[in-house]
Structure formats: structure tokens, C-alpha cells
Tab-separated table of C-alpha atoms and ligand atoms in Angstrom:
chain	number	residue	atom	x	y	z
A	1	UNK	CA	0.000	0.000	0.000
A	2	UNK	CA	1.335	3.529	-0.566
A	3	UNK	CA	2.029	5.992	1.950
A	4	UNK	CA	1.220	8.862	-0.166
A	5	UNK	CA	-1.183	8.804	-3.302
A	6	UNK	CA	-2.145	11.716	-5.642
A	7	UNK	CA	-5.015	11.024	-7.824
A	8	UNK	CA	-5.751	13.923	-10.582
A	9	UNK	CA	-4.660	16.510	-8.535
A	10	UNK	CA	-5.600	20.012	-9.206
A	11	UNK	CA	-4.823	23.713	-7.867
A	12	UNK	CA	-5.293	26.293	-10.061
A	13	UNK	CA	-4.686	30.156	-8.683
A	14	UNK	CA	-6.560	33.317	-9.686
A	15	UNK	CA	-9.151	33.625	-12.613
A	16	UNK	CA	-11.781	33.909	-10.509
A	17	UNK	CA	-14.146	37.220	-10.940
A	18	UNK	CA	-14.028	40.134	-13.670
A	19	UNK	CA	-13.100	43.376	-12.683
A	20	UNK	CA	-13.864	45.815	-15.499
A	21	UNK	CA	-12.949	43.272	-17.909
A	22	UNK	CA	-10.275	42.474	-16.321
A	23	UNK	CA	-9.898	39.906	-13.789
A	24	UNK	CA	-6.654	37.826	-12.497
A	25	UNK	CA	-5.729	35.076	-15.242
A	26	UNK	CA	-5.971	31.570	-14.030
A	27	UNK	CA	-2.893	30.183	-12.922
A	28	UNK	CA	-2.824	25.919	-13.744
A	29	UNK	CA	-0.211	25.444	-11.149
A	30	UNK	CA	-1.109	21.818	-10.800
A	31	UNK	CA	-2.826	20.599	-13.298
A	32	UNK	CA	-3.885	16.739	-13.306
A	33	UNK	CA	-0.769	15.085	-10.722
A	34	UNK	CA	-1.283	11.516	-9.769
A	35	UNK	CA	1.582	9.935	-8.390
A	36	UNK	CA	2.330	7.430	-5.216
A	37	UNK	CA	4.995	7.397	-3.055
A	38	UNK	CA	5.573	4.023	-0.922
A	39	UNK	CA	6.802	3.606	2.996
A	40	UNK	CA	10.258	3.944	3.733
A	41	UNK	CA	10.936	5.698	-0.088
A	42	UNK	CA	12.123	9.091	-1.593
A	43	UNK	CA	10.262	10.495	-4.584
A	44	UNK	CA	12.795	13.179	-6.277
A	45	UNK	CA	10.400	16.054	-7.998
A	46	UNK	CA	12.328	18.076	-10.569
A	47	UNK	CA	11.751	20.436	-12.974
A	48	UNK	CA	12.298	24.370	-14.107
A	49	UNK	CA	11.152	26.978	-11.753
A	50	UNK	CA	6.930	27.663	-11.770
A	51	UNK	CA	6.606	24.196	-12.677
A	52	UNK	CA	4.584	23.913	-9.914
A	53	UNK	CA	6.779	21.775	-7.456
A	54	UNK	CA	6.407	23.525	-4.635
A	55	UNK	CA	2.375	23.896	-4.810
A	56	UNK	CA	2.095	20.234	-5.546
A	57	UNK	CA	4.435	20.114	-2.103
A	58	UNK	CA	1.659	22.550	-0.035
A	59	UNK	CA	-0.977	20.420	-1.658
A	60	UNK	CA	0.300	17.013	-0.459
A	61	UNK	CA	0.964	18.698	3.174
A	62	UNK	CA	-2.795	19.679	3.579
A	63	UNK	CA	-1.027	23.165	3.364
A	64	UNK	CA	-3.376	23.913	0.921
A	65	UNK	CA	-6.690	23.015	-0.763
A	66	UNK	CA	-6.677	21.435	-3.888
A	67	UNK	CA	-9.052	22.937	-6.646
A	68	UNK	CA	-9.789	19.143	-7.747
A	69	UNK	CA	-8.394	15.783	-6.906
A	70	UNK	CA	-8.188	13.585	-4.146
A	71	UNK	CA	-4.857	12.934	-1.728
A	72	UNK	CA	-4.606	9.561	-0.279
A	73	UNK	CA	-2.428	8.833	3.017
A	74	UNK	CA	-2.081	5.696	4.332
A	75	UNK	CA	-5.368	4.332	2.802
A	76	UNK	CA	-7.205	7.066	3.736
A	77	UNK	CA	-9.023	9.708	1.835
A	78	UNK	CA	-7.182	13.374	3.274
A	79	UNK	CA	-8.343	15.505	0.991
A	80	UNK	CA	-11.033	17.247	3.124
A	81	UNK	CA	-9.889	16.597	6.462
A	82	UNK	CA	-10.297	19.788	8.894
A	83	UNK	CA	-10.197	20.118	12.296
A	84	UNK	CA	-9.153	17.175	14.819
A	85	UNK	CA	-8.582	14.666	12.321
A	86	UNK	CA	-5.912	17.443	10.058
A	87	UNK	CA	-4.125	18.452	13.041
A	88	UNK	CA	-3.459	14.938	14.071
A	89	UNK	CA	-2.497	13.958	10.080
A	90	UNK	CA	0.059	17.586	10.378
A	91	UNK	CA	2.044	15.500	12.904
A	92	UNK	CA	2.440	12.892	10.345
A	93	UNK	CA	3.431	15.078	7.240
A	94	UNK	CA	6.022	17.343	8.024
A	95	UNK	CA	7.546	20.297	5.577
A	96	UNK	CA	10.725	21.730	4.997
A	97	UNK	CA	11.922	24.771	3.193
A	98	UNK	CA	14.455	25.801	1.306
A	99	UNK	CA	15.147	29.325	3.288
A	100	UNK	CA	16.012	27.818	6.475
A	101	UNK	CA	16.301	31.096	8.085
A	102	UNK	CA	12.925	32.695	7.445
A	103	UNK	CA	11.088	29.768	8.634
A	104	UNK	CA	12.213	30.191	12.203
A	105	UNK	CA	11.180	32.564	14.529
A	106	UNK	CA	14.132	34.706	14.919
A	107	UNK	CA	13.013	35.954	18.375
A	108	UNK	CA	12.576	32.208	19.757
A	109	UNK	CA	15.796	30.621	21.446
A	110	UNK	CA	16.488	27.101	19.084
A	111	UNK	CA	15.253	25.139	22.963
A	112	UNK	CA	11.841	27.061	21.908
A	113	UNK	CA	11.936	26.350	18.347
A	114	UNK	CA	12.198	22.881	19.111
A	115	UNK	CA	10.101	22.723	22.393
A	116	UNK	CA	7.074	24.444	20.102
A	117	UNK	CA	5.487	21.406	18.531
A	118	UNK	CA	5.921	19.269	21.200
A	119	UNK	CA	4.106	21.735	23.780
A	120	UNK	CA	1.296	22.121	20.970
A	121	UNK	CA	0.832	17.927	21.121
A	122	UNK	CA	0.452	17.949	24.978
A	123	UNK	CA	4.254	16.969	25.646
A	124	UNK	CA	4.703	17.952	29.306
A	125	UNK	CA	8.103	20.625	30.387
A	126	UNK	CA	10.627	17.841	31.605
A	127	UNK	CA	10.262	15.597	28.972
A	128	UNK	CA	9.916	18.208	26.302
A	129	UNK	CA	13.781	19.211	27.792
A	130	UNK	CA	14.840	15.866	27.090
A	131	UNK	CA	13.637	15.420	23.965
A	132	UNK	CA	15.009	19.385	22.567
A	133	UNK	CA	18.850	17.606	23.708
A	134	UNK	CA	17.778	14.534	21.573
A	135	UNK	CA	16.906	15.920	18.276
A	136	UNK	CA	19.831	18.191	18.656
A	137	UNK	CA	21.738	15.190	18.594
A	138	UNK	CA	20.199	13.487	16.117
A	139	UNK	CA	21.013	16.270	13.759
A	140	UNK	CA	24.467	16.716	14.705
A	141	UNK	CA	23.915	19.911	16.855
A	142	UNK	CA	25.325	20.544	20.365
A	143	UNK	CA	23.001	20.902	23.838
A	144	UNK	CA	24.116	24.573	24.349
A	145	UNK	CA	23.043	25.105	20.907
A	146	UNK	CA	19.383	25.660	22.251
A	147	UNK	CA	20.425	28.664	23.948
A	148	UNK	CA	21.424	30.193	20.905
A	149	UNK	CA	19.371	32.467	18.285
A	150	UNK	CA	18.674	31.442	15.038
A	151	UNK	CA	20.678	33.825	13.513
A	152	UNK	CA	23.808	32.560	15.558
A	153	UNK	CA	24.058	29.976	13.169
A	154	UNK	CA	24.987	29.251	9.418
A	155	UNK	CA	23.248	28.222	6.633
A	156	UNK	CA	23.610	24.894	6.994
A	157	UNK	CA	23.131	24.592	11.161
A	158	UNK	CA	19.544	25.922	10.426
A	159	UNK	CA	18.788	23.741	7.997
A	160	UNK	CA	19.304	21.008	10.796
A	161	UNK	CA	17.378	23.052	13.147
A	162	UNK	CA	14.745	22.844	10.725
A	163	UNK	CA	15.010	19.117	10.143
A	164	UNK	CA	15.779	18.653	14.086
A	165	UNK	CA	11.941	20.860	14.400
A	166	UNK	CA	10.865	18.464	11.232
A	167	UNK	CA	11.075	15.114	13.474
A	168	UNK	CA	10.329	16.205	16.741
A	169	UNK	CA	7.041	14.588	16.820
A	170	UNK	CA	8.158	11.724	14.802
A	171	UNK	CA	6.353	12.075	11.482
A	172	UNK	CA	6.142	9.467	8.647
A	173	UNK	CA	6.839	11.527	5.600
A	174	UNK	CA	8.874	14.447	5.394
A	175	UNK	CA	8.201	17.016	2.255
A	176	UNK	CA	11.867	18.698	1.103
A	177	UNK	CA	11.160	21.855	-0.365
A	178	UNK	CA	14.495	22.688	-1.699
A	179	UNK	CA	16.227	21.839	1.270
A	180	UNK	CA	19.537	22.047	0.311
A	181	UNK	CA	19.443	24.684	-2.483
A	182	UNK	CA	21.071	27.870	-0.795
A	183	UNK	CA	23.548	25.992	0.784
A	184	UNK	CA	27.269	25.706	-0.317
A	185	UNK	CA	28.291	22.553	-2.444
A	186	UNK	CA	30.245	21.130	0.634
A	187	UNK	CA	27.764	21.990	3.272
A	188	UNK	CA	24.692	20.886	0.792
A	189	UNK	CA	26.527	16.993	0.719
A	190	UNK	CA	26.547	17.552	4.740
A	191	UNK	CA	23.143	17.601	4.929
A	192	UNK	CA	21.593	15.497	2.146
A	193	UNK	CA	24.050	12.726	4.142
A	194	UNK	CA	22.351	13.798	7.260
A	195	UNK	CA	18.752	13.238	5.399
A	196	UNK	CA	19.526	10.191	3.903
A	197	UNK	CA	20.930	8.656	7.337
A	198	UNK	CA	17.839	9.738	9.288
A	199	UNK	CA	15.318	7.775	6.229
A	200	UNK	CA	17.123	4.951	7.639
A	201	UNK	CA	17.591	5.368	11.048
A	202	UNK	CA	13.607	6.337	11.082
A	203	UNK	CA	12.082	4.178	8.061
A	204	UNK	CA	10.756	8.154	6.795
A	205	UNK	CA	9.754	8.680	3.894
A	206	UNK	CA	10.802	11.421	1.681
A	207	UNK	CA	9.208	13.882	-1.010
A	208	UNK	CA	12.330	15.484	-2.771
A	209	UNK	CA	12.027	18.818	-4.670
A	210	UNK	CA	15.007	20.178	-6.093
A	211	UNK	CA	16.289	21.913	-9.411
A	212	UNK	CA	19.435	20.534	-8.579
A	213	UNK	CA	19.824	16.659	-10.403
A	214	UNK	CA	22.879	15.426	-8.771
A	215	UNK	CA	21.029	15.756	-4.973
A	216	UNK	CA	18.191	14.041	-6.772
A	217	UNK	CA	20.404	11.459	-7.807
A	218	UNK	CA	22.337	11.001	-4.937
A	219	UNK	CA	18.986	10.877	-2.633
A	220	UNK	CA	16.367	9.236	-4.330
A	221	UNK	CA	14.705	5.799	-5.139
A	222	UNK	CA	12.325	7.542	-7.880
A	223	UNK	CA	12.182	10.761	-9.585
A	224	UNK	CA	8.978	12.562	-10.840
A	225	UNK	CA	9.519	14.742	-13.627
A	226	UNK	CA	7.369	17.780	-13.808
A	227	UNK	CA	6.512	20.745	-16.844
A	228	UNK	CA	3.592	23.048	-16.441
A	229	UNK	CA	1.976	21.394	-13.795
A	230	UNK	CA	2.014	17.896	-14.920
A	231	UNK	CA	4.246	15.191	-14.489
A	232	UNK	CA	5.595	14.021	-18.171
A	233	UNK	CA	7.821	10.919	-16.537
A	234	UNK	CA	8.292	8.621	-13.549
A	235	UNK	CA	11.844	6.802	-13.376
A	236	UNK	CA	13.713	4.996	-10.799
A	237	UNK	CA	17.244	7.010	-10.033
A	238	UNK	CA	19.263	4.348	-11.686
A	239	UNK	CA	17.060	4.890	-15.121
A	240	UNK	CA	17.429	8.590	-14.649
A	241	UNK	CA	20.844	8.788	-16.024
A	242	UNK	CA	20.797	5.687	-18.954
A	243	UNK	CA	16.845	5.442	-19.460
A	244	UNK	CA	15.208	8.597	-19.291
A	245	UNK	CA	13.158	9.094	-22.736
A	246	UNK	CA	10.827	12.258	-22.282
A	247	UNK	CA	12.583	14.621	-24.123
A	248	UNK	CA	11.910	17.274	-21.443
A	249	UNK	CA	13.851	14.564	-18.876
A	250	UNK	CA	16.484	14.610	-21.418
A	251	UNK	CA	16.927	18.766	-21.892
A	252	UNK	CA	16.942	18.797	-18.077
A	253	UNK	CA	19.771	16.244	-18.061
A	254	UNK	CA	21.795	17.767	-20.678
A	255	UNK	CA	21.191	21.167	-18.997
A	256	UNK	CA	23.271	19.793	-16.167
A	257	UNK	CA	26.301	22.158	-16.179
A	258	UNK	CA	29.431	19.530	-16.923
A	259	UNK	CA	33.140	20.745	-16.941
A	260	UNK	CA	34.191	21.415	-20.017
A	261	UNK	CA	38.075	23.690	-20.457
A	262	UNK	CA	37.470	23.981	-24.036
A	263	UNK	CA	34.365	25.526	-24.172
A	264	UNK	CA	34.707	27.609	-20.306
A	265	UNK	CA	34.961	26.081	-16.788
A	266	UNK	CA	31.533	24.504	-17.312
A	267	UNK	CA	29.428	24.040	-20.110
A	268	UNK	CA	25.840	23.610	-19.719
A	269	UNK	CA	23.037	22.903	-22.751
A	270	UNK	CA	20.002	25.282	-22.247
A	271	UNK	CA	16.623	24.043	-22.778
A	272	UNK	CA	15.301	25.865	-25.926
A	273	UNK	CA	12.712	28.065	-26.503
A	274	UNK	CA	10.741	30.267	-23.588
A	275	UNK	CA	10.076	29.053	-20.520
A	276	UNK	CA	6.738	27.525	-20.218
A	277	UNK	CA	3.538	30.353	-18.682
A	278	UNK	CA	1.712	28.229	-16.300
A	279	UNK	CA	-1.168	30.850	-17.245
A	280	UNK	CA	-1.368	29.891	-20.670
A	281	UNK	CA	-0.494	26.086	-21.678
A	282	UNK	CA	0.234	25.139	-25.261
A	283	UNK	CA	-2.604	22.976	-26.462
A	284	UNK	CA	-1.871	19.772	-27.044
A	285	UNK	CA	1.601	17.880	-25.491
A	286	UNK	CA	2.308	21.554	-23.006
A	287	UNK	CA	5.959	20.732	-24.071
A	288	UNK	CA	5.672	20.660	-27.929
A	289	UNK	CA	6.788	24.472	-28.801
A	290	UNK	CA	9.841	23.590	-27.001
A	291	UNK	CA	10.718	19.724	-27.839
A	292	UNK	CA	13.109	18.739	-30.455
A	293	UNK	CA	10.983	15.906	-31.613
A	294	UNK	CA	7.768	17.861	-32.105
A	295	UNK	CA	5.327	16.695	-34.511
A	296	UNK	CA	2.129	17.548	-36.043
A	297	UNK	CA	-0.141	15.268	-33.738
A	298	UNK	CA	1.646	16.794	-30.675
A	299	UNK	CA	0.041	19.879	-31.459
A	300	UNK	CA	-3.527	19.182	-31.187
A	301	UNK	CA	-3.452	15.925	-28.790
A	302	UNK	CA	-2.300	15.875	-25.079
A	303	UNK	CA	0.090	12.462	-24.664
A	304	UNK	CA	-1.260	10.720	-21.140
A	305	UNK	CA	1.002	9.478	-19.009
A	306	UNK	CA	1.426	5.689	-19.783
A	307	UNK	CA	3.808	2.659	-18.477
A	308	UNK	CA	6.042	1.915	-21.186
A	309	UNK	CA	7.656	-0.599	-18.666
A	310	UNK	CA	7.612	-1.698	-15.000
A	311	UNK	CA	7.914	1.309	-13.191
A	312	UNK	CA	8.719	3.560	-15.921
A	313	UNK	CA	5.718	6.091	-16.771
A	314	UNK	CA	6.384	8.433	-19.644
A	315	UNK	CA	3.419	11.123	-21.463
A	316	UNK	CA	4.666	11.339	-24.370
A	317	UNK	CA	3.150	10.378	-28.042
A	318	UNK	CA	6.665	8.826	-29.633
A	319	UNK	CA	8.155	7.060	-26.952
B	1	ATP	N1	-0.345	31.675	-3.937
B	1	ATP	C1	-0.214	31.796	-5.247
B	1	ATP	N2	-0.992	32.644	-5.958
B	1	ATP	C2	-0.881	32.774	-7.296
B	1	ATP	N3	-0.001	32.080	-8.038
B	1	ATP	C3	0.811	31.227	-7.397
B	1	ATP	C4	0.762	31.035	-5.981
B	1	ATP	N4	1.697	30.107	-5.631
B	1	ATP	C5	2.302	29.740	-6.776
B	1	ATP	N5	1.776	30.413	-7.839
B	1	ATP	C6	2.166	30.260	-9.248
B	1	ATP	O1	2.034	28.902	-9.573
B	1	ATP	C7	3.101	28.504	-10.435
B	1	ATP	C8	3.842	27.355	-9.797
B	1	ATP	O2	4.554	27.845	-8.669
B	1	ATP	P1	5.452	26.935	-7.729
B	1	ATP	O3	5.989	27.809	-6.676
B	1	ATP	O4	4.665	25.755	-7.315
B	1	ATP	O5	6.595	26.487	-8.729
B	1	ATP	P2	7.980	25.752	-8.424
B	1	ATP	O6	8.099	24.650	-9.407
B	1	ATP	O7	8.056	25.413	-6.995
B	1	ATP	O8	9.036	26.890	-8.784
B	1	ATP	P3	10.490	27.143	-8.130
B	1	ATP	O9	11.379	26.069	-8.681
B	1	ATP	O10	10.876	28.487	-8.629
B	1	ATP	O11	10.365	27.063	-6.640
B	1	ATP	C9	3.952	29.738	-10.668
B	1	ATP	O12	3.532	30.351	-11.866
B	1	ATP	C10	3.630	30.613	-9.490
B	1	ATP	O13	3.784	31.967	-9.808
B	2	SF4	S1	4.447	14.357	-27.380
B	2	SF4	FE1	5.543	15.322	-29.063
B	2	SF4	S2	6.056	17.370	-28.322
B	2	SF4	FE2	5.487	16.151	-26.558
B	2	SF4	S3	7.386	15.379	-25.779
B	2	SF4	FE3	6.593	13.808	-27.140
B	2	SF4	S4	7.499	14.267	-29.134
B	2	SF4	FE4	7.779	16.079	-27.855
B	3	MG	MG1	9.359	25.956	-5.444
């Protein structure tokens, strides 16, 4: 059974109402996602920025409503949970940002930061102590560290403050918004080793968004690939790099800078043509003005996404 299960998700922003003719034009920031993600498993979501990753992120959180669809966790139907039932489902889906500074309170001591959630789930004061010096040390931080400020820290020690503040109350899924994207290249491998050690040390499960393909790679099982609100493949890591056959999956992996001395430090392929408007989607495949392999039936016909072979989902008419 799967953890986590998307069916025909939808969240569309704006477009609702006409002022003098006018009116905000509808944003399809999500725009038909299903997708599963099992126990114990990372999903990597990638693709260009306004893609929609990080609404499809709120949306699996409860963070936000969907316009349409239906969000599955363990066997249960979510999607319009309020009340009791949400707040007990929040301590089982926990979120993570990528600007670890602005999601702590900068006024609140890290001890407070981390004492928060547990005080909010009826935790009482001397073993909420106890448990603030644990997750410190689960994410590599010292005890005197919760006397300190947020802003006494760097990038990276806030980042574990907000994964320490992520498993305080022991969720099953953890949604990685970006986690490690501000965060230097050796600092960035710190933590994504820290992530990946805490999956196993806590069977969690994992929801990966990132631009950045090599922390995909290096993190997790399967990788969603998303363009204009819709996910055009679904690959295991190890078929990312030899078997990927959306050409969007492919653009994304030869946009991966390489080094290169002939052509400058490093050479990177962009993606051609404009990046896509979520407010206005070609017709047909929403990646044909764009794709190297368009052709005519791609114009006027939306591929669905299909297995093409255990595992491997692709939307695409020629593959
Ligand atoms: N609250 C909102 N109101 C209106 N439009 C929104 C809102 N949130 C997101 N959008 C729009 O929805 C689209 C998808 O945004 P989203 O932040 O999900 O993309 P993303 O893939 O996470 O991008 P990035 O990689 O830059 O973080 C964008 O066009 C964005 O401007
Ligand atoms: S359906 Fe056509 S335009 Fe879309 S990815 Fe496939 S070949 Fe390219
Ligand atoms: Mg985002």
C-alpha cells in the first residue's frame, strides 16, 4: 500500500471574478498530478522553476486546498480533512523549506523552536527538555546550541534546526522543499548525508524537490519529472541517467552544467525556446513548442502518461 497517493490533482490560482474586464488570469499550477509514493521511499520532484513543485508540495501537506483531486495517506481519503482529524495527520506530514532562516522565529531561542510542537501535542516541560537535547543530537547539533538564536548559526546549522523541528514529533513523511538549495556545495553533501541517514535510522519517507539533479540522484529511489503542472515521466534514479526518454527529462539532463576547459569552466546545454507560462499552456503535449521531436499530432493531442515498462511512466506520443 502507498504511503502517499495523488489522484488527478488540481490547484489552479486566480481567474476567478471580472473586474472591469479584467480579472486575475488563471494560474494551472497543478494541473492533473497523480503519483504514489511508498513507505520507507524518496520520490525526487524536478523540474524548471513555476513548474509547480512547490504547490504540488503545499498540496500534499494539507497546506493547501486542492481545486480538484483527491490525496490519499495511508489508505485514507485526506483531501477534506479539517479540524481534529488534520491536526493529528500535520504530525504525520512534516515540511521543509528551502530558506532555512525565514522559517524560524528569529526571536525564539532554538530550545523554543524545538520545544514548540511538542508543547502544541500535549508533551509535558521535563520531557519536552529531554527530547530538545535529543533531536539536537540526532542532527548533529550541540546541547548549548538551544540557547542560541537562530541567527547565531549558518546556513547549513539551520537547515538542521529545521530538520531537528521536522522530526520532533516523529512524522512518517517528510516534504523537502528545496532543502539544500542555498547551501554551499560542501555543506549541501553535509546535509543530504544527514537526510539520507535519518530515512534509515527512522524508516521516513521522503518527497524530494530540487532543481538541482545530482542531490536528486544522490537521494532518491524515484524521480517525478514535472513541466507546467504535470508530471511528463516517472523513473527509478538508476534509469534517470541511462533510461530517461521524455525529451523534457532529457533537456533537463543535458542542462546539467558539466566541466568542459574547451568551451569555459563549465558548459551547460540550455533548454530551448521560452520558458513555459503556467497561465497559458500550449494545447496539445504543453511541451511541444519547445521539444526537439515535435510533430504535427503533438500539437492538437495531449500524450497521457502511460507505463512503457515496469515502473517507468512516460506522457509522451513517440516514446
Ligand atoms: N499563492 C499563489 N498565488 C498565485 N499564483 C501562485 C501562488 N503560488 C504559486 N503560484 C504560481 O504557480 C506557479 C507554480 O509555482 P510553484 O511555486 O509551485 O513552482 P515551483 O516549481 O516550486 O518553482 P520554483 O522552482 O521556482 O520554486 C507559478 O507560476 C507561481 O507563480
Ligand atoms: S508528445 Fe511530441 S512534443 Fe510532446 S514530448 Fe513527445 S514528441 Fe515532444
Ligand atoms: Mg518551489
Amino acid at each position: 500500500m502507498s504511503l502517499l497517493q495523488a489522484v488527478d490533482l488540481v490547484k489552479h490560482y486566480g481567474g476567478d471574478g471580472v473586474f472591469f474586464g479584467g480579472g486575475r488570469r488563471k494560474i494551472r499550477a497543478v494541473d492533473g498530478v497523480s503519483l504514489f509514493l511508498s513507505r520507507g521511499e524518496t520520490l525526487g520532484l524536478v523540474g524548471e522553476s513555476g513548474c509547480g513543485k512547490s504547490t504540488l508540495g503545499r498540496l500534499l501537506s494539507r497546506l493547501e486546498e486542492p481545486t480538484a483531486g483527491k490525496i490519499f495517506f495511508a489508505g485514507e481519503d485526506i483531501t477534506a480533512w479539517t479540524g481534529k482529524r488534520l491536526r493529528a495527520l500535520r504530525r504525520r506530514i512534516q515540511i521543509i523549506f528551502q530558506d532555512s532562516g525565514s522559517s524560524l522565529n528569529g526571536r525564539q531561542k532554538v530550545g523554543a523552536i524545538l520545544e514548540e510542537p511538542l508543547a502544541n501535542f500535549g508533551m509535558e516541560k521535563a520531557r519536552r527538555r529531554k527530547r530538545v537535547l535529543e533531536l539536537l543530537a540526532t542532527v548533529g547539533l550541540e546541547p548549548e546550541h538551544a540557547l542560541r538564536y537562530p541567527h547565531e548559526f549558518s546556513g547549513g546549522q539551520r537547515q538542521r534546526i529545521n530538520i531537528a523541528r521536522a522530526l520532533a514529533l516523529q512524522p512518517d513523511l517528510i516534504v523537502c522543499d528545496e532543502p539544500v538549495s542555498s547551501l554551499d556545495v560542501s555543506i549541501r553533501a553535509q546535509v543530504l548525508n544527514l537526510l539520507h541517514e535519518l530515512k534509515k535510522r527512522f524508516g521516513l519517507s521522503y518527497l524530494f524537490i530540487s532543481h538541482d539533479l545530482a542531490s536528486v540522484h544522490y537521494l532518491a529511489d524515484r524521480v517525478a519529472v514535472m513541466y507546467l503542472g504535470r508530471i511528463v515521466e516517472v523513473l527509478t534514479v538508476r534509469g534517470l541517467l541511462g533510461n530517461a526518454l521524455h525529451p523534457y527529462t532529457r533537456a533537463l539532463l543535458a542542462a546539467v552544467p558539466v566541466p568542459d576547459p574547451q568551451r569555459g569552466a563549465f558548459y551547460r546545454e540550455a533548454i530551448q525556446g521560452e520558458p513555459p507560462d503556467p497561465g497559458r499552456p500550449p494545447a496539445g503535449c504543453r511541451f511541444h513548442p519547445r521539444c526537439p521531436c515535435v510533430r504535427d499530432q503533438c500539437r492538437g493531442v495531449e500524450p497521457v502518461l502511460r507505463d512503457v515498462a515496469p515502473g517507468h511512466k512516460v506522457a509522451c506520443h513517440f516514446v
